[in-house]
């Protein structure tokens, strides 16, 4: 297995990312909509938007969406999707302060990104900075228990058949919660989601993770 820098990995993955067998995305999409609620008329930030799978859906639901990612190729894919013209896409390195105004968003999403962020405290501070008073910060991450199985973000490149992993960090649940507390965010929801037979039926890669924690979801609100 070859490990490559995160941006280079997502640039290479972008070509077939939306068609790849990714059980984590399928599991996330079962549960995350209930955490978001109705976004119609709201200002939404999608931090680490990738190919725009959430951003385009939120825009179609009536939200004003700003979506940020550091991969040019991922953003090209996102812009080309039907409805992509309704989203404001921004190319930016997420390890740096976000080029977005303070206290301007009602919903801040960060989905399947944090394993690639080393400095969680600074990152959570930036998420908090974007929030209006009644905002939600909604986060999905690969469950830390997956690292016990040797799993990190990875794909098999169709042309070469090579298994490629993206550089990442093995954060624990306590790391996320400590960073959120330091950023004056209050935990409102946390849930752990396992693989099951329904997921395995939709995604063969999930078969080996039946009854194993795969996904962690969290929702935070700004401390008043």
mmCIF file of C-alpha atoms in Angstrom:
data_model
loop_
_atom_site.group_PDB
_atom_site.id
_atom_site.type_symbol
_atom_site.label_atom_id
_atom_site.label_comp_id
_atom_site.label_asym_id
_atom_site.label_seq_id
_atom_site.Cartn_x
_atom_site.Cartn_y
_atom_site.Cartn_z
ATOM 1 C CA UNK A 1 0.000 0.000 0.000
ATOM 2 C CA UNK A 2 1.371 3.379 -1.021
ATOM 3 C CA UNK A 3 0.790 6.452 1.187
ATOM 4 C CA UNK A 4 0.780 9.782 -0.637
ATOM 5 C CA UNK A 5 0.117 13.418 0.398
ATOM 6 C CA UNK A 6 -3.545 14.164 1.016
ATOM 7 C CA UNK A 7 -4.072 16.728 -1.757
ATOM 8 C CA UNK A 8 -2.341 14.599 -4.380
ATOM 9 C CA UNK A 9 -4.425 11.640 -3.285
ATOM 10 C CA UNK A 10 -7.730 13.437 -3.633
ATOM 11 C CA UNK A 11 -6.681 14.858 -6.997
ATOM 12 C CA UNK A 12 -6.153 11.281 -8.207
ATOM 13 C CA UNK A 13 -9.282 9.930 -6.496
ATOM 14 C CA UNK A 14 -11.547 12.663 -7.878
ATOM 15 C CA UNK A 15 -11.887 11.033 -11.300
ATOM 16 C CA UNK A 16 -13.878 8.104 -9.879
ATOM 17 C CA UNK A 17 -14.652 9.207 -6.304
ATOM 18 C CA UNK A 18 -18.421 9.371 -6.765
ATOM 19 C CA UNK A 19 -18.525 5.904 -8.357
ATOM 20 C CA UNK A 20 -16.164 4.231 -5.881
ATOM 21 C CA UNK A 21 -17.468 1.619 -3.451
ATOM 22 C CA UNK A 22 -17.313 3.701 -0.274
ATOM 23 C CA UNK A 23 -19.386 2.248 2.590
ATOM 24 C CA UNK A 24 -18.488 5.123 4.895
ATOM 25 C CA UNK A 25 -20.264 7.610 2.639
ATOM 26 C CA UNK A 26 -23.321 5.370 2.368
ATOM 27 C CA UNK A 27 -23.477 4.976 6.143
ATOM 28 C CA UNK A 28 -23.043 8.709 6.693
ATOM 29 C CA UNK A 29 -25.814 9.589 4.258
ATOM 30 C CA UNK A 30 -28.247 7.409 6.205
ATOM 31 C CA UNK A 31 -27.888 9.532 9.307
ATOM 32 C CA UNK A 32 -26.534 13.022 8.657
ATOM 33 C CA UNK A 33 -29.643 14.614 7.170
ATOM 34 C CA UNK A 34 -31.477 14.279 10.466
ATOM 35 C CA UNK A 35 -28.746 16.292 12.182
ATOM 36 C CA UNK A 36 -28.920 19.088 9.623
ATOM 37 C CA UNK A 37 -32.653 19.734 9.683
ATOM 38 C CA UNK A 38 -34.310 21.970 7.098
ATOM 39 C CA UNK A 39 -31.638 24.177 5.520
ATOM 40 C CA UNK A 40 -33.960 26.157 3.214
ATOM 41 C CA UNK A 41 -33.112 29.858 3.384
ATOM 42 C CA UNK A 42 -30.038 29.228 5.515
ATOM 43 C CA UNK A 43 -26.417 30.115 4.927
ATOM 44 C CA UNK A 44 -24.397 26.889 4.838
ATOM 45 C CA UNK A 45 -20.643 26.302 4.821
ATOM 46 C CA UNK A 46 -19.360 22.945 3.575
ATOM 47 C CA UNK A 47 -15.749 22.695 4.752
ATOM 48 C CA UNK A 48 -13.872 20.053 2.791
ATOM 49 C CA UNK A 49 -16.637 19.650 0.225
ATOM 50 C CA UNK A 50 -14.846 17.264 -2.129
ATOM 51 C CA UNK A 51 -16.943 16.581 -5.205
ATOM 52 C CA UNK A 52 -19.834 18.566 -3.754
ATOM 53 C CA UNK A 53 -22.026 15.641 -2.702
ATOM 54 C CA UNK A 54 -23.496 17.631 0.208
ATOM 55 C CA UNK A 55 -23.075 21.152 -1.161
ATOM 56 C CA UNK A 56 -25.158 20.568 -4.295
ATOM 57 C CA UNK A 57 -27.894 18.815 -2.286
ATOM 58 C CA UNK A 58 -28.087 21.668 0.242
ATOM 59 C CA UNK A 59 -28.297 24.243 -2.551
ATOM 60 C CA UNK A 60 -31.118 22.266 -4.169
ATOM 61 C CA UNK A 61 -32.904 22.349 -0.798
ATOM 62 C CA UNK A 62 -32.831 26.147 -0.847
ATOM 63 C CA UNK A 63 -29.684 26.953 1.128
ATOM 64 C CA UNK A 64 -27.063 29.561 0.218
ATOM 65 C CA UNK A 65 -23.986 27.344 0.098
ATOM 66 C CA UNK A 66 -20.293 28.176 0.254
ATOM 67 C CA UNK A 67 -18.145 25.078 -0.242
ATOM 68 C CA UNK A 68 -14.397 24.937 0.408
ATOM 69 C CA UNK A 69 -11.789 22.368 -0.640
ATOM 70 C CA UNK A 70 -8.083 22.303 -1.469
ATOM 71 C CA UNK A 71 -8.257 19.908 -4.414
ATOM 72 C CA UNK A 72 -8.664 21.621 -7.783
ATOM 73 C CA UNK A 73 -9.760 18.369 -9.383
ATOM 74 C CA UNK A 74 -12.397 17.670 -6.728
ATOM 75 C CA UNK A 75 -13.750 21.204 -7.173
ATOM 76 C CA UNK A 76 -13.880 20.779 -10.951
ATOM 77 C CA UNK A 77 -16.044 17.707 -10.447
ATOM 78 C CA UNK A 78 -18.275 19.566 -8.002
ATOM 79 C CA UNK A 79 -18.772 22.558 -10.296
ATOM 80 C CA UNK A 80 -19.695 20.311 -13.212
ATOM 81 C CA UNK A 81 -22.572 18.603 -11.391
ATOM 82 C CA UNK A 82 -26.155 19.619 -12.119
ATOM 83 C CA UNK A 83 -26.931 22.359 -9.609
ATOM 84 C CA UNK A 84 -23.261 23.110 -9.034
ATOM 85 C CA UNK A 85 -23.737 26.594 -10.479
ATOM 86 C CA UNK A 86 -25.831 27.488 -7.416
ATOM 87 C CA UNK A 87 -22.897 26.881 -5.045
ATOM 88 C CA UNK A 88 -20.036 29.273 -4.324
ATOM 89 C CA UNK A 89 -16.915 27.099 -4.469
ATOM 90 C CA UNK A 90 -13.660 28.256 -2.885
ATOM 91 C CA UNK A 91 -10.266 26.614 -3.285
ATOM 92 C CA UNK A 92 -8.354 26.812 -0.010
ATOM 93 C CA UNK A 93 -5.917 24.831 2.144
ATOM 94 C CA UNK A 94 -7.942 23.862 5.216
ATOM 95 C CA UNK A 95 -4.866 23.845 7.438
ATOM 96 C CA UNK A 96 -4.905 27.646 7.113
ATOM 97 C CA UNK A 97 -7.472 30.162 8.412
ATOM 98 C CA UNK A 98 -10.596 30.009 6.285
ATOM 99 C CA UNK A 99 -11.184 32.890 3.826
ATOM 100 C CA UNK A 100 -14.764 33.270 5.071
ATOM 101 C CA UNK A 101 -16.353 36.012 7.133
ATOM 102 C CA UNK A 102 -16.928 35.584 10.861
ATOM 103 C CA UNK A 103 -20.421 34.773 12.198
ATOM 104 C CA UNK A 104 -22.071 34.389 8.789
ATOM 105 C CA UNK A 105 -23.301 30.774 8.692
ATOM 106 C CA UNK A 106 -26.316 28.965 10.137
ATOM 107 C CA UNK A 107 -24.921 25.498 9.418
ATOM 108 C CA UNK A 108 -21.266 24.514 9.209
ATOM 109 C CA UNK A 109 -20.563 21.034 7.869
ATOM 110 C CA UNK A 110 -17.269 19.176 7.931
ATOM 111 C CA UNK A 111 -17.703 15.671 6.578
ATOM 112 C CA UNK A 112 -15.039 12.957 6.475
ATOM 113 C CA UNK A 113 -12.239 15.508 6.668
ATOM 114 C CA UNK A 114 -10.794 15.634 10.182
ATOM 115 C CA UNK A 115 -8.531 12.608 9.859
ATOM 116 C CA UNK A 116 -6.462 14.770 7.499
ATOM 117 C CA UNK A 117 -6.152 17.699 9.939
ATOM 118 C CA UNK A 118 -3.230 17.684 12.357
ATOM 119 C CA UNK A 119 -4.022 20.795 14.406
ATOM 120 C CA UNK A 120 -7.555 20.115 15.562
ATOM 121 C CA UNK A 121 -7.686 23.015 18.019
ATOM 122 C CA UNK A 122 -7.027 25.646 15.369
ATOM 123 C CA UNK A 123 -9.405 23.924 12.981
ATOM 124 C CA UNK A 124 -12.277 23.803 15.477
ATOM 125 C CA UNK A 125 -11.636 27.435 16.325
ATOM 126 C CA UNK A 126 -12.162 28.272 12.659
ATOM 127 C CA UNK A 127 -15.368 26.221 12.519
ATOM 128 C CA UNK A 128 -16.639 28.084 15.578
ATOM 129 C CA UNK A 129 -15.661 31.476 14.121
ATOM 130 C CA UNK A 130 -17.985 30.937 11.158
ATOM 131 C CA UNK A 131 -21.047 30.363 13.337
ATOM 132 C CA UNK A 132 -23.937 32.676 13.915
ATOM 133 C CA UNK A 133 -25.445 32.561 17.384
ATOM 134 C CA UNK A 134 -27.963 29.767 16.670
ATOM 135 C CA UNK A 135 -25.743 27.801 14.300
ATOM 136 C CA UNK A 136 -24.963 24.100 14.216
ATOM 137 C CA UNK A 137 -21.558 22.595 13.490
ATOM 138 C CA UNK A 138 -22.102 19.099 12.084
ATOM 139 C CA UNK A 139 -19.154 16.736 11.765
ATOM 140 C CA UNK A 140 -18.719 13.236 10.423
ATOM 141 C CA UNK A 141 -15.501 11.270 10.777
ATOM 142 C CA UNK A 142 -14.307 7.745 10.257
ATOM 143 C CA UNK A 143 -14.673 6.080 13.652
ATOM 144 C CA UNK A 144 -11.323 5.829 15.477
ATOM 145 C CA UNK A 145 -11.989 2.089 15.922
ATOM 146 C CA UNK A 146 -11.339 1.684 12.196
ATOM 147 C CA UNK A 147 -7.664 2.446 12.791
ATOM 148 C CA UNK A 148 -7.533 -0.759 14.883
ATOM 149 C CA UNK A 149 -8.285 -2.576 11.628
ATOM 150 C CA UNK A 150 -5.536 -0.688 9.833
ATOM 151 C CA UNK A 151 -8.008 1.444 7.892
ATOM 152 C CA UNK A 152 -7.470 4.993 6.682
ATOM 153 C CA UNK A 153 -8.811 6.901 3.671
ATOM 154 C CA UNK A 154 -7.762 4.857 0.654
ATOM 155 C CA UNK A 155 -8.696 3.803 -2.842
ATOM 156 C CA UNK A 156 -7.637 1.336 -5.516
ATOM 157 C CA UNK A 157 -6.487 3.113 -8.646
ATOM 158 C CA UNK A 158 -8.275 1.518 -11.613
ATOM 159 C CA UNK A 159 -5.450 2.022 -14.105
ATOM 160 C CA UNK A 160 -2.706 0.451 -11.978
ATOM 161 C CA UNK A 161 -4.668 -1.666 -9.505
ATOM 162 C CA UNK A 162 -2.522 -0.094 -6.795
ATOM 163 C CA UNK A 163 -3.975 0.480 -3.327
ATOM 164 C CA UNK A 164 -3.282 4.066 -2.344
ATOM 165 C CA UNK A 165 -3.729 5.581 1.107
ATOM 166 C CA UNK A 166 -3.883 9.281 1.892
ATOM 167 C CA UNK A 167 -1.764 10.788 4.654
ATOM 168 C CA UNK A 168 -3.871 11.034 7.814
ATOM 169 C CA UNK A 169 -3.853 11.313 11.603
ATOM 170 C CA UNK A 170 -5.153 8.729 14.071
ATOM 171 C CA UNK A 171 -7.317 10.991 16.236
ATOM 172 C CA UNK A 172 -9.375 9.661 19.144
ATOM 173 C CA UNK A 173 -12.887 10.747 20.174
ATOM 174 C CA UNK A 174 -11.374 12.646 23.098
ATOM 175 C CA UNK A 175 -9.206 14.643 20.665
ATOM 176 C CA UNK A 176 -12.291 15.909 18.840
ATOM 177 C CA UNK A 177 -14.155 16.752 22.017
ATOM 178 C CA UNK A 178 -11.168 18.484 23.625
ATOM 179 C CA UNK A 179 -10.658 20.629 20.529
ATOM 180 C CA UNK A 180 -14.357 21.530 20.447
ATOM 181 C CA UNK A 181 -14.380 22.513 24.123
ATOM 182 C CA UNK A 182 -11.320 24.724 23.595
ATOM 183 C CA UNK A 183 -13.183 26.437 20.731
ATOM 184 C CA UNK A 184 -16.249 27.201 22.910
ATOM 185 C CA UNK A 185 -18.436 24.657 21.187
ATOM 186 C CA UNK A 186 -20.963 22.618 23.165
ATOM 187 C CA UNK A 187 -21.643 19.015 22.237
ATOM 188 C CA UNK A 188 -25.317 18.525 21.429
ATOM 189 C CA UNK A 189 -25.223 15.134 19.735
ATOM 190 C CA UNK A 190 -22.760 12.266 19.378
ATOM 191 C CA UNK A 191 -23.472 8.870 17.853
ATOM 192 C CA UNK A 192 -21.462 5.861 16.728
ATOM 193 C CA UNK A 193 -22.634 3.823 13.751
ATOM 194 C CA UNK A 194 -21.666 0.254 12.938
ATOM 195 C CA UNK A 195 -21.603 -1.626 9.687
ATOM 196 C CA UNK A 196 -24.579 -3.916 9.164
ATOM 197 C CA UNK A 197 -25.836 -6.400 6.592
ATOM 198 C CA UNK A 198 -27.901 -3.795 4.771
ATOM 199 C CA UNK A 199 -24.793 -1.693 4.294
ATOM 200 C CA UNK A 200 -22.812 -4.711 3.125
ATOM 201 C CA UNK A 201 -25.526 -5.505 0.588
ATOM 202 C CA UNK A 202 -25.118 -2.021 -0.880
ATOM 203 C CA UNK A 203 -21.338 -1.908 -0.515
ATOM 204 C CA UNK A 204 -19.328 -5.149 -0.659
ATOM 205 C CA UNK A 205 -16.380 -3.459 1.054
ATOM 206 C CA UNK A 206 -18.488 -3.168 4.213
ATOM 207 C CA UNK A 207 -18.791 -6.935 4.646
ATOM 208 C CA UNK A 208 -15.672 -7.188 6.783
ATOM 209 C CA UNK A 209 -16.949 -4.416 9.109
ATOM 210 C CA UNK A 210 -20.347 -5.856 10.039
ATOM 211 C CA UNK A 211 -20.973 -5.082 13.752
ATOM 212 C CA UNK A 212 -17.840 -2.903 13.849
ATOM 213 C CA UNK A 213 -17.913 0.874 14.585
ATOM 214 C CA UNK A 214 -17.340 2.676 11.285
ATOM 215 C CA UNK A 215 -18.678 6.210 11.634
ATOM 216 C CA UNK A 216 -18.770 8.922 14.300
ATOM 217 C CA UNK A 217 -21.260 11.800 14.030
ATOM 218 C CA UNK A 218 -21.217 14.934 16.177
ATOM 219 C CA UNK A 219 -23.227 18.121 16.347
ATOM 220 C CA UNK A 220 -22.067 21.176 18.263
ATOM 221 C CA UNK A 221 -23.593 24.553 19.047
ATOM 222 C CA UNK A 222 -21.708 27.756 19.904
ATOM 223 C CA UNK A 223 -21.364 28.448 23.590
ATOM 224 C CA UNK A 224 -23.374 31.570 24.362
#
